[in-house]
GROMACS .gro file of C-alpha atoms in nm:
model
  135
    1ALA     CA    1   8.166  11.827  11.296
    2CYS     CA    2   7.921  11.545  11.339
    3ALA     CA    3   8.111  11.222  11.406
    4GLY     CA    4   7.826  10.990  11.312
    5GLU     CA    5   7.760  11.163  10.983
    6LEU     CA    6   8.130  11.166  10.897
    7LEU     CA    7   8.181  10.798  10.978
    8ARG     CA    8   7.873  10.696  10.780
    9TYR     CA    9   8.000  10.897  10.484
   10ARG     CA   10   8.343  10.735  10.513
   11ARG     CA   11   8.178  10.392  10.502
   12SER     CA   12   7.950  10.488  10.210
   13ILE     CA   13   8.249  10.581   9.993
   14GLU     CA   14   8.435  10.267  10.103
   15ALA     CA   15   8.715  10.466  10.264
   16GLU     CA   16   8.744  10.296  10.604
   17ASP     CA   17   9.121  10.297  10.558
   18VAL     CA   18   9.117  10.681  10.570
   19LEU     CA   19   9.181  10.780  10.931
   20VAL     CA   20   8.985  11.053  11.107
   21PHE     CA   21   9.163  11.252  11.378
   22ALA     CA   22   8.974  11.476  11.618
   23ASP     CA   23   9.123  11.816  11.697
   24VAL     CA   24   9.023  11.850  12.063
   25LYS     CA   25   9.006  12.197  12.221
   26LYS     CA   26   9.130  12.322  11.886
   27LYS     CA   27   9.299  12.656  11.854
   28HIS     CA   28   9.021  12.826  11.658
   29CYS     CA   29   8.722  12.732  11.873
   30SER     CA   30   8.552  12.910  12.159
   31HIS     CA   31   8.715  12.787  12.477
   32ALA     CA   32   8.456  12.973  12.682
   33VAL     CA   33   8.197  12.715  12.576
   34THR     CA   34   8.414  12.421  12.685
   35ALA     CA   35   8.606  12.581  12.973
   36ASP     CA   36   8.460  12.336  13.226
   37VAL     CA   37   8.563  12.029  13.021
   38SER     CA   38   8.925  11.915  13.037
   39THR     CA   39   9.121  11.827  12.726
   40ALA     CA   40   9.148  11.469  12.853
   41GLU     CA   41   8.767  11.453  12.881
   42MET     CA   42   8.733  11.589  12.527
   43ALA     CA   43   8.979  11.324  12.409
   44LYS     CA   44   8.774  11.052  12.582
   45ALA     CA   45   8.466  11.178  12.396
   46ALA     CA   46   8.658  11.163  12.067
   47GLU     CA   47   8.756  10.805  12.147
   48PHE     CA   48   8.393  10.719  12.231
   49PHE     CA   49   8.283  10.862  11.895
   50LEU     CA   50   8.536  10.635  11.719
   51SER     CA   51   8.802  10.888  11.627
   52ASP     CA   52   9.120  10.724  11.503
   53GLY     CA   53   9.335  10.967  11.703
   54VAL     CA   54   9.338  11.311  11.863
   55VAL     CA   55   9.525  11.629  11.781
   56LEU     CA   56   9.636  11.870  12.054
   57THR     CA   57   9.720  12.231  11.965
   58GLY     CA   58   9.834  12.552  12.124
   59ARG     CA   59   9.604  12.852  12.163
   60ALA     CA   60   9.688  12.987  11.814
   61THR     CA   61   9.877  12.891  11.500
   62GLY     CA   62  10.242  12.835  11.583
   63LEU     CA   63  10.196  12.860  11.960
   64PRO     CA   64  10.322  12.559  12.157
   65THR     CA   65  10.098  12.283  12.283
   66ASP     CA   66  10.102  12.229  12.660
   67ALA     CA   67  10.352  11.944  12.702
   68GLU     CA   68  10.189  11.833  13.029
   69GLU     CA   69   9.856  11.804  12.848
   70ILE     CA   70  10.008  11.535  12.626
   71HIS     CA   71  10.074  11.313  12.925
   72ARG     CA   72   9.726  11.365  13.069
   73VAL     CA   73   9.560  11.284  12.739
   74LYS     CA   74   9.783  10.984  12.663
   75ASN     CA   75   9.702  10.844  13.007
   76SER     CA   76   9.328  10.880  12.951
   77ILE     CA   77   9.278  10.725  12.606
   78ASP     CA   78   9.402  10.438  12.391
   79LEU     CA   79   9.440  10.639  12.071
   80PRO     CA   80   9.734  10.805  11.898
   81VAL     CA   81   9.798  11.159  12.023
   82LEU     CA   82   9.934  11.407  11.770
   83ILE     CA   83  10.076  11.752  11.835
   84GLY     CA   84   9.919  12.001  11.597
   85SER     CA   85  10.102  12.327  11.664
   86GLY     CA   86  10.402  12.494  11.814
   87VAL     CA   87  10.666  12.225  11.762
   88THR     CA   88  11.009  12.376  11.691
   89VAL     CA   89  11.367  12.257  11.687
   90ASP     CA   90  11.407  12.426  12.027
   91ASN     CA   91  11.121  12.246  12.206
   92LEU     CA   92  11.121  11.916  12.022
   93GLU     CA   93  11.227  11.724  12.334
   94ASP     CA   94  10.900  11.827  12.504
   95TYR     CA   95  10.694  11.642  12.245
   96MET     CA   96  10.881  11.315  12.191
   97THR     CA   97  10.613  11.119  12.378
   98ALA     CA   98  10.355  11.219  12.116
   99ASP     CA   99  10.268  10.961  11.852
  100ALA     CA  100  10.317  11.217  11.574
  101MET     CA  101  10.371  11.588  11.515
  102ILE     CA  102  10.219  11.819  11.259
  103VAL     CA  103  10.481  12.081  11.181
  104GLY     CA  104  10.403  12.370  10.951
  105SER     CA  105  10.493  12.724  11.055
  106HIS     CA  106  10.829  12.625  11.199
  107PHE     CA  107  10.942  12.498  10.858
  108LYS     CA  108  10.864  12.828  10.686
  109PHE     CA  109  11.105  13.118  10.640
  110GLY     CA  110  11.108  13.317  10.964
  111GLY     CA  111  10.870  13.064  11.122
  112HIS     CA  112  10.567  13.238  10.965
  113TRP     CA  113  10.291  13.020  10.819
  114TYR     CA  114  10.244  13.240  10.514
  115ASN     CA  115  10.605  13.210  10.392
  116GLU     CA  116  10.760  12.946  10.170
  117VAL     CA  117  10.925  12.637  10.319
  118ASP     CA  118  11.284  12.695  10.431
  119GLU     CA  119  11.468  12.372  10.352
  120SER     CA  120  11.746  12.449  10.603
  121ARG     CA  121  11.489  12.464  10.886
  122VAL     CA  122  11.349  12.126  10.780
  123VAL     CA  123  11.695  11.967  10.766
  124LYS     CA  124  11.794  12.107  11.107
  125PHE     CA  125  11.468  11.979  11.260
  126MET     CA  126  11.500  11.633  11.105
  127ASP     CA  127  11.865  11.604  11.213
  128LYS     CA  128  11.764  11.684  11.570
  129ILE     CA  129  11.472  11.443  11.577
  130SER     CA  130  11.694  11.168  11.434
  131GLY     CA  131  11.941  11.226  11.716
  132LEU     CA  132  11.666  11.221  11.979
  133ARG     CA  133  11.526  10.894  11.843
  134LYS     CA  134  11.868  10.729  11.883
  135GLN     CA  135  11.885  10.818  12.254
   0.00000   0.00000   0.00000
């Protein structure tokens, strides 16, 4: 997407309070084109183009995000870093340094994005994250 065009549109509709997060090295793009650019460098570019935060994802829907990448990106920019895929109750500890997590597939029956939400999975996840926050 074109950052300038998007930000101008946001201003024109008087929606500056709507945040724009950049999905850097997103899971559905061609990594061959950006193979020589690190995720931290992509995040710096997003910051330069006035993104309100960045989203890190795994290689495909539901696949985990590289936990080490979070640290590299957080150390290179002054924006919120969100995890956009692969967070589960079993790897939650790996992502607690993120500013936020987008959890979808894990909350569905069988962990499949196309299923309905399984309330028991949500409760188990939220119980665990509550415990981790108290530590």
